[in-house]
């Protein structure tokens, strides 16, 4: 087994892995990223939030590249939900934390978006090895000390590091090594069946043509996401008996569910489902709502779907992935620089990540129990739906919007450095004044 040494080793090259790797490498640290696929590759989760586009991606230095990719602009979302017979919409510009120039996101082709982030990691100095499968972590007592993986030729390798980041997704072969258990949210447990439709699919009227449309019906709910080149991502989340049927004949189940939802059936009436290439398969994702009882142990951190995941109703997947990667990178950068001890830094990481995850879980639970004309409180709802409810300047003051000052999020907790890449020990103002 060949051996190498790095400061940080990252398992997984999706948005969580490439973001964490880049932000750590930007501080001059030696970083290895191991990815089982060879990019470009397919991935679901096309709808982004402003926090990712104008916050994390700004820090990564890829905002111009995203703009040049000509992805459809997403200015909010539209719902046919609850007891309201007509669709209702919200706009990101309703958040006081966003300016007009940052009150939007993109509907991205994840093949292209993820490749942009991974190539950026390479430019930042990250050593990237694609076509390599992670197998295990190595331990020395209570501490994780290395990542083991095999290359495309079957060669075995061990990469030692101060930290191993598991960003290898919901199917991670490593997550259990952190300890604890993966607890599933029973009220949100179900199955998502999704595919793609080509030219001919209808769009919402302007200025909502780039919106995500989410439509509730008796068996569950549909997402309808407009993508580049007339492509549309269509998925249905179902539970109970319908979920059992979807495990059988996917084509017939998908057709029957579309027919059961008149709004979606009308939008697809002139479109044909793509049946070839990377978009041709009807795919299933099960048990997407869960949370690990612990997110880290000495030398190892879980980010993105390796740690937790929620129902995709509010397009929070990439936001939670990139935000957790940012939090983890701050912690690692602070420890490697000798500014903080590992427990202090990673306790802050976990507390902030759980707060963000919990906020989306709470909103989802409320939405799935709506039966009448309830409507969420506009400002707080839009802040969360835009990914800026934390008030972090790194996410919310993107482009000049107002944000809370760099104060600790929790009593006795840490503040954020001006560049957003580290934690700072915070001294209460009254103590400063007494000096």
Short mmCIF file of C-alpha atoms in Angstrom, two decimals:
data_model
loop_
_atom_site.label_atom_id
_atom_site.label_comp_id
_atom_site.label_asym_id
_atom_site.label_seq_id
_atom_site.Cartn_x
_atom_site.Cartn_y
_atom_site.Cartn_z
CA UNK A 1 0.00 0.00 0.00
CA UNK A 2 1.44 3.32 -1.08
CA UNK A 3 1.40 6.10 1.50
CA UNK A 4 1.24 9.87 1.20
CA UNK A 5 0.94 12.73 3.68
CA UNK A 6 -1.30 15.81 3.51
CA UNK A 7 -2.78 18.32 5.92
CA UNK A 8 -6.31 17.41 4.86
CA UNK A 9 -7.80 14.58 2.80
CA UNK A 10 -11.32 14.93 1.36
CA UNK A 11 -13.51 12.02 0.26
CA UNK A 12 -15.90 13.15 -2.48
CA UNK A 13 -15.67 15.75 -5.24
CA UNK A 14 -19.22 17.14 -5.26
CA UNK A 15 -20.06 20.67 -4.06
CA UNK A 16 -19.33 19.85 -0.40
CA UNK A 17 -15.97 18.20 -1.08
CA UNK A 18 -14.69 20.66 -3.68
CA UNK A 19 -15.76 23.64 -1.55
CA UNK A 20 -14.09 22.37 1.62
CA UNK A 21 -10.92 21.37 -0.26
CA UNK A 22 -10.64 24.75 -1.99
CA UNK A 23 -11.22 26.86 1.12
CA UNK A 24 -8.60 24.90 3.07
CA UNK A 25 -6.08 25.00 0.21
CA UNK A 26 -6.58 28.77 -0.08
CA UNK A 27 -4.91 29.06 3.34
CA UNK A 28 -1.77 27.35 2.03
CA UNK A 29 -2.55 23.87 3.34
CA UNK A 30 -1.80 20.65 1.48
CA UNK A 31 -5.06 19.02 0.40
CA UNK A 32 -5.90 15.76 -1.38
CA UNK A 33 -9.38 15.12 -2.82
CA UNK A 34 -10.41 11.57 -3.77
CA UNK A 35 -13.44 11.10 -6.06
CA UNK A 36 -14.87 7.76 -7.24
CA UNK A 37 -16.27 9.12 -10.53
CA UNK A 38 -14.47 10.77 -13.43
CA UNK A 39 -15.95 14.21 -14.07
CA UNK A 40 -18.13 15.32 -15.76
CA UNK A 41 -20.76 13.06 -14.25
CA UNK A 42 -24.52 13.18 -13.61
CA UNK A 43 -26.04 14.39 -10.33
CA UNK A 44 -29.50 15.47 -9.19
CA UNK A 45 -30.13 18.68 -7.22
CA UNK A 46 -30.13 21.39 -9.87
CA UNK A 47 -31.80 24.25 -8.01
CA UNK A 48 -29.46 26.58 -6.09
CA UNK A 49 -30.00 29.26 -3.44
CA UNK A 50 -28.55 32.80 -3.41
CA UNK A 51 -26.34 31.91 -0.43
CA UNK A 52 -24.43 29.43 -2.58
CA UNK A 53 -24.19 31.55 -5.72
CA UNK A 54 -23.30 34.92 -4.15
CA UNK A 55 -21.85 33.72 -0.86
CA UNK A 56 -19.82 30.52 -1.07
CA UNK A 57 -19.16 30.68 -4.82
CA UNK A 58 -18.01 34.29 -4.43
CA UNK A 59 -15.50 33.16 -1.82
CA UNK A 60 -14.36 30.40 -4.16
CA UNK A 61 -13.91 32.88 -7.04
CA UNK A 62 -16.26 31.22 -9.55
CA UNK A 63 -19.15 33.70 -9.81
CA UNK A 64 -18.04 34.97 -13.24
CA UNK A 65 -17.73 31.42 -14.52
CA UNK A 66 -21.26 30.64 -13.31
CA UNK A 67 -22.60 33.76 -15.02
CA UNK A 68 -20.89 32.77 -18.26
CA UNK A 69 -22.48 29.30 -18.15
CA UNK A 70 -25.84 30.89 -19.03
CA UNK A 71 -27.82 28.86 -16.49
CA UNK A 72 -31.50 29.89 -16.15
CA UNK A 73 -31.95 32.60 -13.52
CA UNK A 74 -34.06 31.67 -10.50
CA UNK A 75 -35.61 34.62 -8.67
CA UNK A 76 -37.79 32.65 -6.26
CA UNK A 77 -40.20 29.74 -6.23
CA UNK A 78 -43.85 29.04 -6.93
CA UNK A 79 -46.08 26.67 -4.96
CA UNK A 80 -49.43 25.03 -5.49
CA UNK A 81 -49.79 23.90 -1.91
CA UNK A 82 -52.07 23.56 1.07
CA UNK A 83 -55.66 24.73 0.76
CA UNK A 84 -54.97 27.43 -1.81
CA UNK A 85 -56.46 26.55 -5.21
CA UNK A 86 -54.19 28.98 -7.06
CA UNK A 87 -50.37 28.98 -7.12
CA UNK A 88 -48.53 31.48 -4.92
CA UNK A 89 -44.96 32.68 -5.22
CA UNK A 90 -42.17 34.31 -3.30
CA UNK A 91 -39.16 36.30 -4.49
CA UNK A 92 -35.68 36.35 -2.98
CA UNK A 93 -35.74 40.14 -3.18
CA UNK A 94 -38.20 40.09 -0.25
CA UNK A 95 -35.26 39.32 2.03
CA UNK A 96 -33.69 42.47 3.52
CA UNK A 97 -30.39 40.58 3.62
CA UNK A 98 -30.13 40.54 -0.18
CA UNK A 99 -29.73 43.39 -2.64
CA UNK A 100 -31.28 43.49 -6.09
CA UNK A 101 -28.00 42.33 -7.60
CA UNK A 102 -27.86 39.24 -5.38
CA UNK A 103 -31.55 38.36 -5.07
CA UNK A 104 -31.34 35.43 -7.47
CA UNK A 105 -29.80 32.02 -7.93
CA UNK A 106 -29.47 29.58 -10.84
CA UNK A 107 -31.08 26.40 -12.07
CA UNK A 108 -27.91 24.53 -12.95
CA UNK A 109 -26.87 21.52 -14.94
CA UNK A 110 -25.09 19.71 -12.11
CA UNK A 111 -22.78 18.00 -14.59
CA UNK A 112 -21.42 21.43 -15.49
CA UNK A 113 -21.75 23.10 -12.08
CA UNK A 114 -19.92 20.38 -10.17
CA UNK A 115 -17.17 20.32 -12.78
CA UNK A 116 -16.70 24.08 -12.38
CA UNK A 117 -16.20 23.66 -8.64
CA UNK A 118 -13.86 20.69 -8.97
CA UNK A 119 -11.71 22.38 -11.62
CA UNK A 120 -11.54 25.43 -9.38
CA UNK A 121 -10.24 23.23 -6.56
CA UNK A 122 -7.45 22.07 -8.86
CA UNK A 123 -6.58 25.68 -9.63
CA UNK A 124 -6.43 26.39 -5.90
CA UNK A 125 -3.74 23.74 -5.53
CA UNK A 126 -5.84 20.76 -4.42
CA UNK A 127 -4.46 17.41 -5.58
CA UNK A 128 -7.48 15.69 -7.19
CA UNK A 129 -7.58 11.96 -7.91
CA UNK A 130 -10.64 10.85 -9.84
CA UNK A 131 -11.74 7.28 -10.49
CA UNK A 132 -10.64 6.28 -6.97
CA UNK A 133 -12.90 4.61 -4.42
CA UNK A 134 -12.52 5.32 -0.73
CA UNK A 135 -12.63 2.19 1.41
CA UNK A 136 -11.93 3.09 5.05
CA UNK A 137 -10.20 5.41 7.46
CA UNK A 138 -7.12 4.52 9.48
CA UNK A 139 -7.08 5.19 13.20
CA UNK A 140 -4.57 5.70 15.98
CA UNK A 141 -6.46 5.33 19.23
CA UNK A 142 -9.41 7.70 19.22
CA UNK A 143 -8.09 9.72 16.30
CA UNK A 144 -8.60 9.23 12.56
CA UNK A 145 -5.20 9.61 10.91
CA UNK A 146 -5.60 8.63 7.25
CA UNK A 147 -7.93 7.77 4.38
CA UNK A 148 -7.60 4.49 2.47
CA UNK A 149 -8.66 4.20 -1.15
CA UNK A 150 -8.14 2.14 -4.29
CA UNK A 151 -7.33 3.54 -7.72
CA UNK A 152 -8.86 2.51 -11.05
CA UNK A 153 -6.28 -0.25 -11.46
CA UNK A 154 -6.99 -1.72 -8.04
CA UNK A 155 -3.91 -0.25 -6.39
CA UNK A 156 -4.32 0.42 -2.67
CA UNK A 157 -3.29 3.72 -1.12
CA UNK A 158 -3.27 5.36 2.29
CA UNK A 159 -3.20 9.15 2.60
CA UNK A 160 -2.28 10.39 6.05
CA UNK A 161 -3.64 13.74 7.22
CA UNK A 162 -4.42 15.90 10.25
CA UNK A 163 -8.05 15.81 9.13
CA UNK A 164 -10.20 13.56 6.94
CA UNK A 165 -13.39 15.17 5.57
CA UNK A 166 -16.14 12.80 4.48
CA UNK A 167 -18.05 14.54 1.68
CA UNK A 168 -18.99 11.34 -0.15
CA UNK A 169 -22.75 11.78 0.07
CA UNK A 170 -25.72 9.84 1.44
CA UNK A 171 -24.20 6.56 0.29
CA UNK A 172 -20.92 7.22 2.07
CA UNK A 173 -18.91 4.12 2.98
CA UNK A 174 -17.18 6.13 5.72
CA UNK A 175 -19.81 8.02 7.72
CA UNK A 176 -20.27 5.34 10.39
CA UNK A 177 -16.58 5.67 11.29
CA UNK A 178 -17.35 8.99 12.98
CA UNK A 179 -19.49 7.17 15.55
CA UNK A 180 -23.10 7.58 16.56
CA UNK A 181 -26.06 6.53 14.45
CA UNK A 182 -27.93 7.80 11.39
CA UNK A 183 -31.43 8.67 12.58
CA UNK A 184 -34.21 8.93 9.99
CA UNK A 185 -37.00 11.49 10.18
CA UNK A 186 -40.05 9.24 9.96
CA UNK A 187 -42.49 12.06 9.12
CA UNK A 188 -40.44 12.93 6.02
CA UNK A 189 -39.45 9.41 5.02
CA UNK A 190 -40.38 8.40 1.50
CA UNK A 191 -39.22 7.93 -2.06
CA UNK A 192 -38.36 10.36 -4.85
CA UNK A 193 -38.82 9.22 -8.46
CA UNK A 194 -37.43 11.61 -11.06
CA UNK A 195 -36.60 12.03 -14.74
CA UNK A 196 -36.17 14.69 -17.44
CA UNK A 197 -38.30 16.10 -20.25
CA UNK A 198 -37.07 17.82 -23.42
CA UNK A 199 -38.27 20.70 -25.60
CA UNK A 200 -41.98 21.40 -25.58
CA UNK A 201 -42.43 21.59 -21.82
CA UNK A 202 -44.28 24.71 -20.75
CA UNK A 203 -42.81 27.38 -18.50
CA UNK A 204 -44.47 29.57 -15.91
CA UNK A 205 -45.42 33.06 -17.17
CA UNK A 206 -42.79 35.80 -16.88
CA UNK A 207 -41.25 36.92 -14.64
CA UNK A 208 -41.58 33.44 -13.07
CA UNK A 209 -40.28 31.36 -15.95
CA UNK A 210 -37.11 30.45 -14.04
CA UNK A 211 -38.89 29.53 -10.80
CA UNK A 212 -38.98 26.12 -9.24
CA UNK A 213 -42.60 24.97 -9.20
CA UNK A 214 -43.66 22.68 -6.34
CA UNK A 215 -47.12 21.14 -6.54
CA UNK A 216 -48.83 19.12 -3.81
CA UNK A 217 -51.39 16.45 -4.75
CA UNK A 218 -53.04 13.50 -3.02
CA UNK A 219 -50.11 11.07 -3.31
CA UNK A 220 -47.30 13.53 -2.51
CA UNK A 221 -45.73 16.44 -4.36
CA UNK A 222 -43.93 17.25 -7.64
CA UNK A 223 -40.96 19.45 -8.41
CA UNK A 224 -40.66 21.09 -11.82
CA UNK A 225 -37.27 22.73 -12.50
CA UNK A 226 -36.53 24.55 -15.80
CA UNK A 227 -33.00 23.91 -17.04
CA UNK A 228 -30.78 25.10 -19.88
CA UNK A 229 -31.72 24.26 -23.47
CA UNK A 230 -35.39 23.51 -22.82
CA UNK A 231 -34.63 20.60 -20.49
CA UNK A 232 -36.87 20.19 -17.42
CA UNK A 233 -36.15 18.20 -14.28
CA UNK A 234 -39.36 16.59 -13.00
CA UNK A 235 -39.59 14.56 -9.82
CA UNK A 236 -42.26 13.27 -7.50
CA UNK A 237 -41.92 12.57 -3.78
CA UNK A 238 -44.33 9.91 -2.55
CA UNK A 239 -44.94 7.90 0.58
CA UNK A 240 -46.89 4.84 1.64
CA UNK A 241 -48.41 2.53 -0.96
CA UNK A 242 -47.30 4.65 -3.91
CA UNK A 243 -43.69 4.37 -2.78
CA UNK A 244 -43.98 0.58 -2.80
CA UNK A 245 -45.36 0.60 -6.35
CA UNK A 246 -42.55 2.87 -7.59
CA UNK A 247 -40.04 0.20 -6.64
CA UNK A 248 -41.64 -1.96 -9.32
CA UNK A 249 -42.53 -0.54 -12.73
CA UNK A 250 -41.07 2.97 -12.61
CA UNK A 251 -42.37 4.02 -16.03
CA UNK A 252 -46.00 3.15 -15.32
CA UNK A 253 -45.88 4.59 -11.82
CA UNK A 254 -44.39 7.86 -13.07
CA UNK A 255 -47.01 8.21 -15.80
CA UNK A 256 -49.83 7.47 -13.36
CA UNK A 257 -48.59 10.01 -10.84
CA UNK A 258 -48.27 12.70 -13.52
CA UNK A 259 -51.83 11.99 -14.65
CA UNK A 260 -52.97 12.33 -11.04
CA UNK A 261 -51.59 15.89 -10.86
CA UNK A 262 -53.36 18.13 -13.44
CA UNK A 263 -50.96 21.08 -13.02
CA UNK A 264 -47.89 19.00 -13.90
CA UNK A 265 -49.75 17.03 -16.57
CA UNK A 266 -50.64 20.28 -18.35
CA UNK A 267 -47.06 21.62 -18.23
CA UNK A 268 -45.77 18.36 -19.71
CA UNK A 269 -48.56 17.92 -22.28
CA UNK A 270 -46.35 18.97 -25.21
CA UNK A 271 -43.05 17.61 -23.90
CA UNK A 272 -41.47 14.18 -24.26
CA UNK A 273 -39.50 12.41 -21.59
CA UNK A 274 -35.80 12.03 -22.37
CA UNK A 275 -35.01 8.32 -22.68
CA UNK A 276 -31.35 8.27 -23.76
CA UNK A 277 -28.03 9.51 -22.40
CA UNK A 278 -27.36 10.64 -18.85
CA UNK A 279 -30.87 12.09 -18.53
CA UNK A 280 -32.67 9.06 -19.92
CA UNK A 281 -33.04 7.00 -16.77
CA UNK A 282 -35.89 7.23 -14.28
CA UNK A 283 -34.03 7.31 -10.97
CA UNK A 284 -35.09 6.63 -7.40
CA UNK A 285 -33.78 8.11 -4.17
CA UNK A 286 -35.04 6.70 -0.88
CA UNK A 287 -34.67 7.66 2.77
CA UNK A 288 -33.42 11.16 2.04
CA UNK A 289 -34.39 12.62 5.45
CA UNK A 290 -31.88 11.69 8.15
CA UNK A 291 -29.29 13.09 10.52
CA UNK A 292 -26.18 11.58 12.08
CA UNK A 293 -26.11 11.86 15.87
CA UNK A 294 -22.52 13.14 15.73
CA UNK A 295 -20.82 15.11 12.96
CA UNK A 296 -17.18 14.75 13.97
CA UNK A 297 -14.58 12.92 15.99
CA UNK A 298 -10.89 13.73 16.45
CA UNK A 299 -9.40 13.90 12.96
CA UNK A 300 -12.65 13.33 11.02
CA UNK A 301 -15.57 15.54 9.93
CA UNK A 302 -18.82 14.79 8.07
CA UNK A 303 -20.17 17.43 5.65
CA UNK A 304 -23.09 17.55 3.25
CA UNK A 305 -25.22 14.44 2.84
CA UNK A 306 -22.68 12.33 4.70
CA UNK A 307 -23.88 14.12 7.85
CA UNK A 308 -27.56 14.85 7.19
CA UNK A 309 -30.14 15.40 4.47
CA UNK A 310 -33.71 16.67 4.16
CA UNK A 311 -36.72 16.55 1.85
CA UNK A 312 -35.81 18.50 -1.34
CA UNK A 313 -38.88 20.80 -1.19
CA UNK A 314 -36.84 23.97 -0.61
CA UNK A 315 -33.85 23.11 -2.82
CA UNK A 316 -31.61 23.13 0.24
CA UNK A 317 -29.27 20.27 -0.73
CA UNK A 318 -26.42 22.22 -2.34
CA UNK A 319 -26.80 25.02 0.21
CA UNK A 320 -26.39 22.64 3.15
CA UNK A 321 -23.49 20.94 1.37
CA UNK A 322 -21.53 24.11 0.63
CA UNK A 323 -22.40 25.82 3.93
CA UNK A 324 -21.27 22.81 5.98
CA UNK A 325 -18.09 22.70 3.91
CA UNK A 326 -17.47 26.37 4.68
CA UNK A 327 -18.01 25.75 8.40
CA UNK A 328 -15.67 22.74 8.36
CA UNK A 329 -13.01 24.66 6.42
CA UNK A 330 -13.09 27.50 8.98
CA UNK A 331 -12.54 25.02 11.77
CA UNK A 332 -9.70 23.22 10.04
CA UNK A 333 -8.01 26.46 8.98
CA UNK A 334 -8.17 27.74 12.56
CA UNK A 335 -6.71 24.55 14.01
CA UNK A 336 -3.95 24.18 11.42
CA UNK A 337 -2.97 27.83 11.97
CA UNK A 338 -2.69 27.19 15.71
CA UNK A 339 -5.42 29.70 16.53
CA UNK A 340 -7.87 27.31 18.22
CA UNK A 341 -7.96 23.81 19.62
CA UNK A 342 -9.82 21.15 17.65
CA UNK A 343 -12.69 20.65 20.11
CA UNK A 344 -13.51 24.36 20.30
CA UNK A 345 -13.41 24.80 16.52
CA UNK A 346 -15.42 21.71 15.64
CA UNK A 347 -18.00 22.27 18.34
CA UNK A 348 -18.75 25.58 16.58
CA UNK A 349 -18.93 23.79 13.22
CA UNK A 350 -21.44 21.25 14.47
CA UNK A 351 -23.59 23.76 16.36
CA UNK A 352 -23.96 26.02 13.32
CA UNK A 353 -24.58 23.15 10.93
CA UNK A 354 -27.24 21.63 13.19
CA UNK A 355 -28.92 25.02 13.53
CA UNK A 356 -29.19 25.41 9.76
CA UNK A 357 -30.32 21.83 9.22
CA UNK A 358 -32.87 22.13 12.02
CA UNK A 359 -34.33 25.31 10.55
CA UNK A 360 -35.08 23.58 7.25
CA UNK A 361 -36.49 20.53 9.04
CA UNK A 362 -38.84 22.75 11.03
CA UNK A 363 -40.06 24.57 7.93
CA UNK A 364 -40.57 21.30 6.06
CA UNK A 365 -42.59 19.80 8.88
CA UNK A 366 -44.79 22.89 8.96
CA UNK A 367 -45.30 22.80 5.20
CA UNK A 368 -46.23 19.14 5.10
CA UNK A 369 -48.95 19.69 7.71
CA UNK A 370 -50.55 22.69 5.96
CA UNK A 371 -54.20 22.04 5.22
CA UNK A 372 -55.73 25.50 4.79
CA UNK A 373 -54.64 28.96 3.71
CA UNK A 374 -51.68 29.18 6.06
CA UNK A 375 -48.76 31.14 4.68
CA UNK A 376 -45.34 31.39 6.34
CA UNK A 377 -44.18 34.70 7.77
CA UNK A 378 -42.78 36.40 4.65
CA UNK A 379 -39.45 37.83 5.83
CA UNK A 380 -38.22 34.93 7.96
CA UNK A 381 -39.49 32.41 5.41
CA UNK A 382 -37.68 34.05 2.48
CA UNK A 383 -34.48 34.44 4.50
CA UNK A 384 -34.45 30.70 5.14
CA UNK A 385 -35.51 29.80 1.59
CA UNK A 386 -32.63 31.96 0.27
CA UNK A 387 -30.12 30.32 2.63
CA UNK A 388 -29.34 33.54 4.52
CA UNK A 389 -31.28 33.14 7.77
CA UNK A 390 -28.04 32.65 9.72
CA UNK A 391 -27.20 36.33 9.15
CA UNK A 392 -23.61 35.44 8.26
CA UNK A 393 -21.88 38.20 6.34
CA UNK A 394 -20.16 35.58 4.18
CA UNK A 395 -23.56 34.50 2.90
CA UNK A 396 -25.94 37.40 3.42
CA UNK A 397 -23.89 40.53 2.78
CA UNK A 398 -22.96 39.26 -0.65
CA UNK A 399 -22.93 42.22 -3.00
CA UNK A 400 -23.73 44.90 -0.44
CA UNK A 401 -26.82 43.69 1.41
CA UNK A 402 -27.19 44.27 5.13
CA UNK A 403 -26.16 41.58 7.55
CA UNK A 404 -25.63 41.10 11.24
CA UNK A 405 -22.15 42.07 12.49
CA UNK A 406 -19.53 39.39 13.02
CA UNK A 407 -20.80 38.41 16.46
CA UNK A 408 -20.99 34.87 17.84
CA UNK A 409 -24.11 32.95 16.84
CA UNK A 410 -24.26 31.25 20.26
CA UNK A 411 -23.45 32.50 23.78
CA UNK A 412 -19.78 31.86 24.44
CA UNK A 413 -19.27 30.78 20.84
CA UNK A 414 -16.92 31.93 18.10
CA UNK A 415 -17.13 34.79 15.62
CA UNK A 416 -16.15 34.74 11.94
CA UNK A 417 -12.96 36.32 10.61
CA UNK A 418 -13.33 39.23 8.16
CA UNK A 419 -12.41 37.03 5.18
CA UNK A 420 -14.86 34.31 6.30
CA UNK A 421 -12.19 31.59 6.30
CA UNK A 422 -11.52 31.20 10.04
CA UNK A 423 -13.09 31.42 13.47
CA UNK A 424 -12.19 34.14 15.95
CA UNK A 425 -12.34 33.93 19.71
CA UNK A 426 -14.80 36.60 20.75
CA UNK A 427 -14.40 38.86 23.72
CA UNK A 428 -17.66 40.47 24.96
CA UNK A 429 -17.84 44.21 24.33
CA UNK A 430 -18.27 45.03 28.02
CA UNK A 431 -14.96 43.31 28.77
CA UNK A 432 -13.25 45.26 25.98
CA UNK A 433 -14.70 48.53 27.35
CA UNK A 434 -13.39 47.72 30.82
CA UNK A 435 -9.82 47.53 29.58
#
